PDB file of C-alpha atoms in Angstrom:
ATOM      1  CA  UNK A   1    -216.144  44.902  96.909  1.00 40.00           C
ATOM      2  CA  UNK A   2    -219.323  45.813  96.432  1.00 42.00           C
ATOM      3  CA  UNK A   3    -220.143  49.867  95.844  1.00 43.00           C
ATOM      4  CA  UNK A   4    -222.846  51.179  98.750  1.00 45.00           C
ATOM      5  CA  UNK A   5    -226.422  51.648  97.695  1.00 45.00           C
ATOM      6  CA  UNK A   6    -228.128  55.014  98.514  1.00 49.00           C
ATOM      7  CA  UNK A   7    -231.576  53.600 100.304  1.00 55.00           C
ATOM      8  CA  UNK A   8    -234.701  55.075  98.560  1.00 64.00           C
ATOM      9  CA  UNK A   9    -236.630  57.217 100.663  1.00 82.00           C
ATOM     10  CA  UNK A  10    -240.498  58.339 100.122  1.00 91.00           C
ATOM     11  CA  UNK A  11    -240.936  61.718 100.638  1.00 93.00           C
ATOM     12  CA  UNK A  12    -244.357  63.500 102.011  1.00 95.00           C
ATOM     13  CA  UNK A  13    -245.866  66.415 100.438  1.00 96.00           C
ATOM     14  CA  UNK A  14    -249.315  68.456 100.758  1.00 97.00           C
ATOM     15  CA  UNK A  15    -250.669  70.697  98.414  1.00 97.00           C
ATOM     16  CA  UNK A  16    -253.062  73.327  98.272  1.00 97.00           C
ATOM     17  CA  UNK A  17    -254.388  75.878  95.052  1.00 97.00           C
ATOM     18  CA  UNK A  18    -257.867  76.199  93.468  1.00 97.00           C
ATOM     19  CA  UNK A  19    -258.797  74.801  88.966  1.00 97.00           C
ATOM     20  CA  UNK A  20    -259.926  76.555  87.479  1.00 96.00           C
ATOM     21  CA  UNK A  21    -262.106  74.298  84.752  1.00 95.00           C
ATOM     22  CA  UNK A  22    -264.852  74.332  82.049  1.00 92.00           C
ATOM     23  CA  UNK A  23    -266.694  71.320  80.408  1.00 91.00           C
ATOM     24  CA  UNK A  24    -265.898  70.329  76.692  1.00 90.00           C
ATOM     25  CA  UNK A  25    -269.185  70.006  75.436  1.00 84.00           C
ATOM     26  CA  UNK A  26    -271.814  71.930  77.164  1.00 78.00           C
ATOM     27  CA  UNK A  27    -272.672  74.718  75.631  1.00 70.00           C
ATOM     28  CA  UNK A  28    -270.531  76.931  78.042  1.00 75.00           C
ATOM     29  CA  UNK A  29    -267.307  78.145  76.972  1.00 78.00           C
ATOM     30  CA  UNK A  30    -264.078  79.493  78.938  1.00 83.00           C
ATOM     31  CA  UNK A  31    -262.915  78.117  82.322  1.00 90.00           C
ATOM     32  CA  UNK A  32    -264.955  80.220  84.773  1.00 88.00           C
ATOM     33  CA  UNK A  33    -265.659  77.615  86.755  1.00 91.00           C
ATOM     34  CA  UNK A  34    -263.255  78.567  89.875  1.00 94.00           C
ATOM     35  CA  UNK A  35    -263.259  75.373  92.661  1.00 95.00           C
ATOM     36  CA  UNK A  36    -260.397  73.628  95.263  1.00 97.00           C
ATOM     37  CA  UNK A  37    -257.671  71.718  93.944  1.00 97.00           C
ATOM     38  CA  UNK A  38    -255.873  70.348  97.233  1.00 97.00           C
ATOM     39  CA  UNK A  39    -254.338  67.183  99.704  1.00 97.00           C
ATOM     40  CA  UNK A  40    -251.671  65.236 100.305  1.00 97.00           C
ATOM     41  CA  UNK A  41    -249.195  62.983  98.305  1.00 97.00           C
ATOM     42  CA  UNK A  42    -246.130  60.498  98.111  1.00 97.00           C
ATOM     43  CA  UNK A  43    -242.948  60.932  96.051  1.00 95.00           C
ATOM     44  CA  UNK A  44    -240.614  58.143  95.358  1.00 95.00           C
ATOM     45  CA  UNK A  45    -236.909  59.411  94.160  1.00 92.00           C
ATOM     46  CA  UNK A  46    -235.548  56.741  91.514  1.00 90.00           C
ATOM     47  CA  UNK A  47    -231.900  55.995  90.515  1.00 81.00           C
ATOM     48  CA  UNK A  48    -228.940  57.516  92.394  1.00 81.00           C
ATOM     49  CA  UNK A  49    -228.900  60.896  90.699  1.00 83.00           C
ATOM     50  CA  UNK A  50    -232.396  61.041  91.901  1.00 87.00           C
ATOM     51  CA  UNK A  51    -234.041  63.363  89.527  1.00 89.00           C
ATOM     52  CA  UNK A  52    -236.456  60.577  88.474  1.00 93.00           C
ATOM     53  CA  UNK A  53    -239.280  59.978  90.339  1.00 94.00           C
ATOM     54  CA  UNK A  54    -243.146  58.867  90.478  1.00 96.00           C
ATOM     55  CA  UNK A  55    -245.867  60.158  92.550  1.00 96.00           C
ATOM     56  CA  UNK A  56    -249.001  59.495  93.704  1.00 97.00           C
ATOM     57  CA  UNK A  57    -252.018  62.132  95.442  1.00 98.00           C
ATOM     58  CA  UNK A  58    -255.278  61.598  96.856  1.00 98.00           C
ATOM     59  CA  UNK A  59    -257.450  64.716  96.176  1.00 98.00           C
ATOM     60  CA  UNK A  60    -260.592  66.556  96.848  1.00 98.00           C
ATOM     61  CA  UNK A  61    -260.911  68.419  93.560  1.00 97.00           C
ATOM     62  CA  UNK A  62    -263.768  70.207  92.226  1.00 96.00           C
ATOM     63  CA  UNK A  63    -264.391  70.597  88.340  1.00 95.00           C
ATOM     64  CA  UNK A  64    -267.054  71.848  85.843  1.00 91.00           C
ATOM     65  CA  UNK A  65    -268.513  74.935  84.299  1.00 90.00           C
ATOM     66  CA  UNK A  66    -270.125  77.994  84.791  1.00 85.00           C
ATOM     67  CA  UNK A  67    -271.970  80.592  82.665  1.00 78.00           C
ATOM     68  CA  UNK A  68    -273.965  84.019  83.514  1.00 61.00           C
ATOM     69  CA  UNK A  69    -275.218  86.198  81.121  1.00 57.00           C
ATOM     70  CA  UNK A  70    -278.356  87.356  78.809  1.00 48.00           C
ATOM     71  CA  UNK A  71    -278.802  85.573  75.643  1.00 47.00           C
ATOM     72  CA  UNK A  72    -281.149  86.898  72.938  1.00 45.00           C
ATOM     73  CA  UNK A  73    -284.485  84.954  73.541  1.00 43.00           C
ATOM     74  CA  UNK A  74    -284.720  84.754  69.578  1.00 42.00           C
ATOM     75  CA  UNK A  75    -281.856  82.063  69.804  1.00 45.00           C
ATOM     76  CA  UNK A  76    -282.809  80.254  73.207  1.00 49.00           C
ATOM     77  CA  UNK A  77    -281.554  76.919  73.730  1.00 49.00           C
ATOM     78  CA  UNK A  78    -283.481  74.578  75.599  1.00 49.00           C
ATOM     79  CA  UNK A  79    -282.170  71.409  77.073  1.00 47.00           C
ATOM     80  CA  UNK A  80    -283.041  68.175  77.291  1.00 43.00           C
ATOM     81  CA  UNK A  81    -286.825  67.703  79.537  1.00 43.00           C
ATOM     82  CA  UNK A  82    -285.535  64.934  80.301  1.00 45.00           C
ATOM     83  CA  UNK A  83    -283.350  66.705  82.421  1.00 47.00           C
ATOM     84  CA  UNK A  84    -285.605  68.571  84.716  1.00 48.00           C
ATOM     85  CA  UNK A  85    -287.933  65.970  86.364  1.00 46.00           C
ATOM     86  CA  UNK A  86    -286.249  66.455  90.083  1.00 52.00           C
ATOM     87  CA  UNK A  87    -285.807  70.217  89.696  1.00 54.00           C
ATOM     88  CA  UNK A  88    -286.463  72.398  92.892  1.00 54.00           C
ATOM     89  CA  UNK A  89    -289.665  74.382  91.402  1.00 55.00           C
ATOM     90  CA  UNK A  90    -289.506  77.096  93.963  1.00 58.00           C
ATOM     91  CA  UNK A  91    -287.034  78.658  90.638  1.00 54.00           C
ATOM     92  CA  UNK A  92    -288.834  80.454  88.740  1.00 56.00           C
ATOM     93  CA  UNK A  93    -287.686  80.325  84.961  1.00 55.00           C
ATOM     94  CA  UNK A  94    -286.451  83.289  84.056  1.00 55.00           C
ATOM     95  CA  UNK A  95    -285.060  85.256  80.612  1.00 52.00           C
ATOM     96  CA  UNK A  96    -282.136  85.816  82.292  1.00 58.00           C
ATOM     97  CA  UNK A  97    -280.032  82.086  81.291  1.00 53.00           C
ATOM     98  CA  UNK A  98    -277.476  80.667  84.461  1.00 67.00           C
ATOM     99  CA  UNK A  99    -275.865  77.974  83.736  1.00 76.00           C
ATOM    100  CA  UNK A 100    -273.331  75.812  86.155  1.00 79.00           C
ATOM    101  CA  UNK A 101    -272.268  72.219  86.315  1.00 84.00           C
ATOM    102  CA  UNK A 102    -270.837  71.657  89.468  1.00 88.00           C
ATOM    103  CA  UNK A 103    -268.982  68.560  90.492  1.00 92.00           C
ATOM    104  CA  UNK A 104    -266.738  67.243  93.310  1.00 95.00           C
ATOM    105  CA  UNK A 105    -264.337  64.465  92.621  1.00 97.00           C
ATOM    106  CA  UNK A 106    -261.768  62.562  94.984  1.00 97.00           C
ATOM    107  CA  UNK A 107    -258.835  61.794  92.693  1.00 98.00           C
ATOM    108  CA  UNK A 108    -255.752  60.302  93.112  1.00 98.00           C
ATOM    109  CA  UNK A 109    -252.992  60.766  90.756  1.00 98.00           C
ATOM    110  CA  UNK A 110    -249.799  59.103  89.356  1.00 98.00           C
ATOM    111  CA  UNK A 111    -247.524  61.143  87.723  1.00 97.00           C
ATOM    112  CA  UNK A 112    -244.321  60.300  86.694  1.00 97.00           C
ATOM    113  CA  UNK A 113    -241.625  63.232  86.281  1.00 95.00           C
ATOM    114  CA  UNK A 114    -238.362  65.034  85.670  1.00 95.00           C
ATOM    115  CA  UNK A 115    -236.144  67.392  87.317  1.00 91.00           C
ATOM    116  CA  UNK A 116    -233.824  69.026  87.200  1.00 88.00           C
ATOM    117  CA  UNK A 117    -231.797  69.984  89.729  1.00 80.00           C
ATOM    118  CA  UNK A 118    -230.034  72.787  89.973  1.00 79.00           C
ATOM    119  CA  UNK A 119    -232.531  75.083  88.471  1.00 82.00           C
ATOM    120  CA  UNK A 120    -235.423  73.307  90.474  1.00 84.00           C
ATOM    121  CA  UNK A 121    -238.355  72.809  87.136  1.00 91.00           C
ATOM    122  CA  UNK A 122    -239.817  69.707  87.238  1.00 95.00           C
ATOM    123  CA  UNK A 123    -242.032  68.209  84.281  1.00 97.00           C
ATOM    124  CA  UNK A 124    -244.518  65.272  83.974  1.00 97.00           C
ATOM    125  CA  UNK A 125    -247.055  63.434  83.089  1.00 98.00           C
ATOM    126  CA  UNK A 126    -249.702  60.518  84.407  1.00 97.00           C
ATOM    127  CA  UNK A 127    -253.066  59.803  84.819  1.00 97.00           C
ATOM    128  CA  UNK A 128    -255.859  60.208  87.263  1.00 98.00           C
ATOM    129  CA  UNK A 129    -258.941  58.291  88.567  1.00 97.00           C
ATOM    130  CA  UNK A 130    -261.530  60.367  89.757  1.00 96.00           C
ATOM    131  CA  UNK A 131    -264.799  58.855  92.030  1.00 95.00           C
ATOM    132  CA  UNK A 132    -267.850  61.676  92.145  1.00 93.00           C
ATOM    133  CA  UNK A 133    -268.353  62.651  95.348  1.00 92.00           C
ATOM    134  CA  UNK A 134    -271.086  65.589  94.584  1.00 89.00           C
ATOM    135  CA  UNK A 135    -272.856  66.641  91.687  1.00 86.00           C
ATOM    136  CA  UNK A 136    -274.675  70.387  91.302  1.00 81.00           C
ATOM    137  CA  UNK A 137    -276.609  71.298  88.275  1.00 79.00           C
ATOM    138  CA  UNK A 138    -278.054  75.039  87.392  1.00 75.00           C
ATOM    139  CA  UNK A 139    -280.037  75.860  84.144  1.00 69.00           C
ATOM    140  CA  UNK A 140    -281.962  78.669  83.380  1.00 63.00           C
ATOM    141  CA  UNK A 141    -282.796  79.361  86.905  1.00 61.00           C
ATOM    142  CA  UNK A 142    -283.551  75.454  87.949  1.00 64.00           C
ATOM    143  CA  UNK A 143    -281.229  73.819  90.173  1.00 65.00           C
ATOM    144  CA  UNK A 144    -281.035  70.235  89.743  1.00 64.00           C
ATOM    145  CA  UNK A 145    -278.876  67.572  92.576  1.00 61.00           C
ATOM    146  CA  UNK A 146    -278.011  65.020  90.683  1.00 63.00           C
ATOM    147  CA  UNK A 147    -277.728  61.730  92.870  1.00 61.00           C
ATOM    148  CA  UNK A 148    -274.047  60.270  91.861  1.00 66.00           C
ATOM    149  CA  UNK A 149    -275.562  56.719  91.736  1.00 61.00           C
ATOM    150  CA  UNK A 150    -278.623  57.851  89.507  1.00 62.00           C
ATOM    151  CA  UNK A 151    -276.431  57.463  86.226  1.00 64.00           C
ATOM    152  CA  UNK A 152    -276.653  61.314  85.187  1.00 78.00           C
ATOM    153  CA  UNK A 153    -273.192  61.297  85.416  1.00 85.00           C
ATOM    154  CA  UNK A 154    -270.603  58.358  85.169  1.00 89.00           C
ATOM    155  CA  UNK A 155    -269.458  58.159  88.885  1.00 90.00           C
ATOM    156  CA  UNK A 156    -265.597  57.626  87.761  1.00 93.00           C
ATOM    157  CA  UNK A 157    -263.803  60.207  85.357  1.00 95.00           C
ATOM    158  CA  UNK A 158    -259.928  59.124  83.545  1.00 96.00           C
ATOM    159  CA  UNK A 159    -258.551  61.767  83.331  1.00 97.00           C
ATOM    160  CA  UNK A 160    -254.932  61.947  80.731  1.00 97.00           C
ATOM    161  CA  UNK A 161    -252.498  65.059  82.956  1.00 97.00           C
ATOM    162  CA  UNK A 162    -249.469  66.891  82.408  1.00 98.00           C
ATOM    163  CA  UNK A 163    -247.552  68.980  85.516  1.00 96.00           C
ATOM    164  CA  UNK A 164    -244.841  71.965  85.160  1.00 97.00           C
ATOM    165  CA  UNK A 165    -243.391  72.658  88.803  1.00 95.00           C
ATOM    166  CA  UNK A 166    -240.922  75.844  89.713  1.00 93.00           C
ATOM    167  CA  UNK A 167    -239.324  76.143  93.163  1.00 90.00           C
ATOM    168  CA  UNK A 168    -240.163  79.179  95.228  1.00 90.00           C
ATOM    169  CA  UNK A 169    -238.510  78.427  98.176  1.00 88.00           C
ATOM    170  CA  UNK A 170    -236.363  75.199 100.117  1.00 87.00           C
ATOM    171  CA  UNK A 171    -239.828  73.180 100.527  1.00 90.00           C
ATOM    172  CA  UNK A 172    -241.970  75.201  98.176  1.00 93.00           C
ATOM    173  CA  UNK A 173    -243.401  74.993  94.877  1.00 94.00           C
ATOM    174  CA  UNK A 174    -244.831  76.525  92.297  1.00 96.00           C
ATOM    175  CA  UNK A 175    -247.003  73.835  90.510  1.00 96.00           C
ATOM    176  CA  UNK A 176    -248.786  73.959  87.218  1.00 97.00           C
ATOM    177  CA  UNK A 177    -251.423  71.073  86.256  1.00 98.00           C
ATOM    178  CA  UNK A 178    -253.698  70.622  82.956  1.00 97.00           C
ATOM    179  CA  UNK A 179    -256.471  68.003  83.108  1.00 97.00           C
ATOM    180  CA  UNK A 180    -258.339  66.082  80.416  1.00 97.00           C
ATOM    181  CA  UNK A 181    -260.588  63.179  80.327  1.00 96.00           C
ATOM    182  CA  UNK A 182    -259.718  61.128  78.101  1.00 95.00           C
ATOM    183  CA  UNK A 183    -263.648  59.253  77.998  1.00 94.00           C
ATOM    184  CA  UNK A 184    -266.875  60.951  77.939  1.00 93.00           C
ATOM    185  CA  UNK A 185    -268.376  61.880  81.403  1.00 92.00           C
ATOM    186  CA  UNK A 186    -271.255  62.189  80.074  1.00 88.00           C
ATOM    187  CA  UNK A 187    -273.980  62.389  76.877  1.00 84.00           C
ATOM    188  CA  UNK A 188    -276.538  65.308  76.817  1.00 77.00           C
ATOM    189  CA  UNK A 189    -279.002  65.829  74.354  1.00 73.00           C
ATOM    190  CA  UNK A 190    -280.003  69.910  73.348  1.00 69.00           C
ATOM    191  CA  UNK A 191    -282.485  71.083  71.965  1.00 68.00           C
ATOM    192  CA  UNK A 192    -282.736  74.728  70.843  1.00 66.00           C
ATOM    193  CA  UNK A 193    -285.191  76.587  68.773  1.00 63.00           C
ATOM    194  CA  UNK A 194    -287.291  80.334  68.468  1.00 64.00           C
ATOM    195  CA  UNK A 195    -290.245  81.317  70.524  1.00 64.00           C
ATOM    196  CA  UNK A 196    -293.180  82.086  67.120  1.00 70.00           C
ATOM    197  CA  UNK A 197    -295.782  84.619  67.283  1.00 71.00           C
ATOM    198  CA  UNK A 198    -298.850  81.878  68.633  1.00 72.00           C
ATOM    199  CA  UNK A 199    -296.693  82.038  72.162  1.00 64.00           C
ATOM    200  CA  UNK A 200    -295.319  78.568  71.202  1.00 66.00           C
ATOM    201  CA  UNK A 201    -291.956  77.040  70.487  1.00 64.00           C
ATOM    202  CA  UNK A 202    -290.037  76.019  67.536  1.00 72.00           C
ATOM    203  CA  UNK A 203    -287.675  73.568  67.128  1.00 73.00           C
ATOM    204  CA  UNK A 204    -285.585  74.253  64.633  1.00 74.00           C
ATOM    205  CA  UNK A 205    -281.936  71.525  65.826  1.00 74.00           C
ATOM    206  CA  UNK A 206    -281.220  68.921  68.336  1.00 76.00           C
ATOM    207  CA  UNK A 207    -278.016  67.173  69.135  1.00 77.00           C
ATOM    208  CA  UNK A 208    -276.458  64.574  71.419  1.00 82.00           C
ATOM    209  CA  UNK A 209    -273.033  65.825  73.000  1.00 84.00           C
ATOM    210  CA  UNK A 210    -270.459  64.293  74.968  1.00 90.00           C
ATOM    211  CA  UNK A 211    -268.887  66.247  78.037  1.00 91.00           C
ATOM    212  CA  UNK A 212    -265.310  66.022  78.931  1.00 94.00           C
ATOM    213  CA  UNK A 213    -263.527  67.898  82.343  1.00 96.00           C
ATOM    214  CA  UNK A 214    -261.080  70.628  80.840  1.00 96.00           C
ATOM    215  CA  UNK A 215    -259.164  71.961  83.837  1.00 97.00           C
ATOM    216  CA  UNK A 216    -256.032  74.267  84.155  1.00 97.00           C
ATOM    217  CA  UNK A 217    -254.606  73.768  87.880  1.00 97.00           C
ATOM    218  CA  UNK A 218    -252.627  76.499  90.254  1.00 97.00           C
ATOM    219  CA  UNK A 219    -251.052  75.432  93.194  1.00 98.00           C
ATOM    220  CA  UNK A 220    -247.867  75.318  96.486  1.00 97.00           C
ATOM    221  CA  UNK A 221    -247.096  71.963  97.058  1.00 96.00           C
ATOM    222  CA  UNK A 222    -244.535  72.153 100.487  1.00 96.00           C
ATOM    223  CA  UNK A 223    -242.135  68.529 101.106  1.00 93.00           C
ATOM    224  CA  UNK A 224    -242.683  67.751 104.486  1.00 93.00           C
ATOM    225  CA  UNK A 225    -239.633  65.539 105.019  1.00 87.00           C
ATOM    226  CA  UNK A 226    -237.286  66.869 102.010  1.00 84.00           C
ATOM    227  CA  UNK A 227    -234.345  68.142 102.829  1.00 83.00           C
ATOM    228  CA  UNK A 228    -232.153  71.271 101.613  1.00 80.00           C
ATOM    229  CA  UNK A 229    -229.193  72.623 101.623  1.00 79.00           C
ATOM    230  CA  UNK A 230    -227.049  75.777 100.800  1.00 76.00           C
ATOM    231  CA  UNK A 231    -225.475  74.776  96.608  1.00 75.00           C
ATOM    232  CA  UNK A 232    -221.628  75.532  96.535  1.00 76.00           C
ATOM    233  CA  UNK A 233    -221.456  74.736  92.933  1.00 76.00           C
ATOM    234  CA  UNK A 234    -219.598  77.817  91.898  1.00 74.00           C
ATOM    235  CA  UNK A 235    -218.357  78.799  88.030  1.00 73.00           C
ATOM    236  CA  UNK A 236    -214.831  80.028  87.601  1.00 72.00           C
ATOM    237  CA  UNK A 237    -216.284  83.885  87.074  1.00 73.00           C
ATOM    238  CA  UNK A 238    -217.586  82.642  91.015  1.00 67.00           C
ATOM    239  CA  UNK A 239    -221.237  83.458  90.592  1.00 74.00           C
ATOM    240  CA  UNK A 240    -223.581  80.654  91.718  1.00 72.00           C
ATOM    241  CA  UNK A 241    -224.725  77.391  89.359  1.00 71.00           C
ATOM    242  CA  UNK A 242    -228.332  77.139  89.845  1.00 72.00           C
ATOM    243  CA  UNK A 243    -229.915  77.952  92.737  1.00 74.00           C
ATOM    244  CA  UNK A 244    -228.982  79.192  96.123  1.00 73.00           C
ATOM    245  CA  UNK A 245    -230.488  76.248  98.192  1.00 74.00           C
ATOM    246  CA  UNK A 246    -230.493  72.348  96.843  1.00 76.00           C
ATOM    247  CA  UNK A 247    -232.144  68.898  97.628  1.00 76.00           C
ATOM    248  CA  UNK A 248    -229.363  67.381 100.580  1.00 74.00           C
ATOM    249  CA  UNK A 249    -227.576  65.056  97.951  1.00 73.00           C
ATOM    250  CA  UNK A 250    -224.095  64.807  97.463  1.00 65.00           C
ATOM    251  CA  UNK A 251    -223.912  64.484  93.579  1.00 65.00           C
ATOM    252  CA  UNK A 252    -225.930  68.002  93.849  1.00 60.00           C
ATOM    253  CA  UNK A 253    -223.574  69.450  96.624  1.00 57.00           C
TER     254      UNK A 253
END
């Protein structure tokens, strides 16, 4: 007689939270660019214990970099002139250097993960493909809105990601995610120099840099059709093993 086979079912969920991002390779350091990260997802538990799973998501995610501070006027970075061919000239140049690069993507992550069913903690890893839908740059007061098909930025961003989370209560979890671009999203030219006494600018150095998205995310995730029951497993002294609620799987009841 064949043993009964437990049906595998898809679990739907929705996530919402914030990105804290920077762009590796530009002249701005720190995860100061804050953006949204959210959208629906679907997870397929694997095996009898269902502690392994694979998931796919459809996200709107905002990446980029940001700074706002005054530089020493005798140590000023100027960006390549070709970047300013289509800037908004109504915004004058300002010695207070402001830098912001805003990149909005539609993203599809694929994640493999392992969950400790008793504690509700999980860890996973995977990759994501992102499609650029909007790009905006601000340098030194000049604003440049980039056409995503112009070639300034690559329209696709392939990232590696690591994912971790903990169950807060029943269907609600707190999720932390790290991701990094596997290929450059853009090549950027820099020119550096110093003003001289006659009012001109002396170029002292120049270089080309490859830019990569680098992002940390913090999100809340709600699982729509996942069922939970009271955890009745206890130690010899009567204390509960794991969290108060566990997924409705006979293996853990």
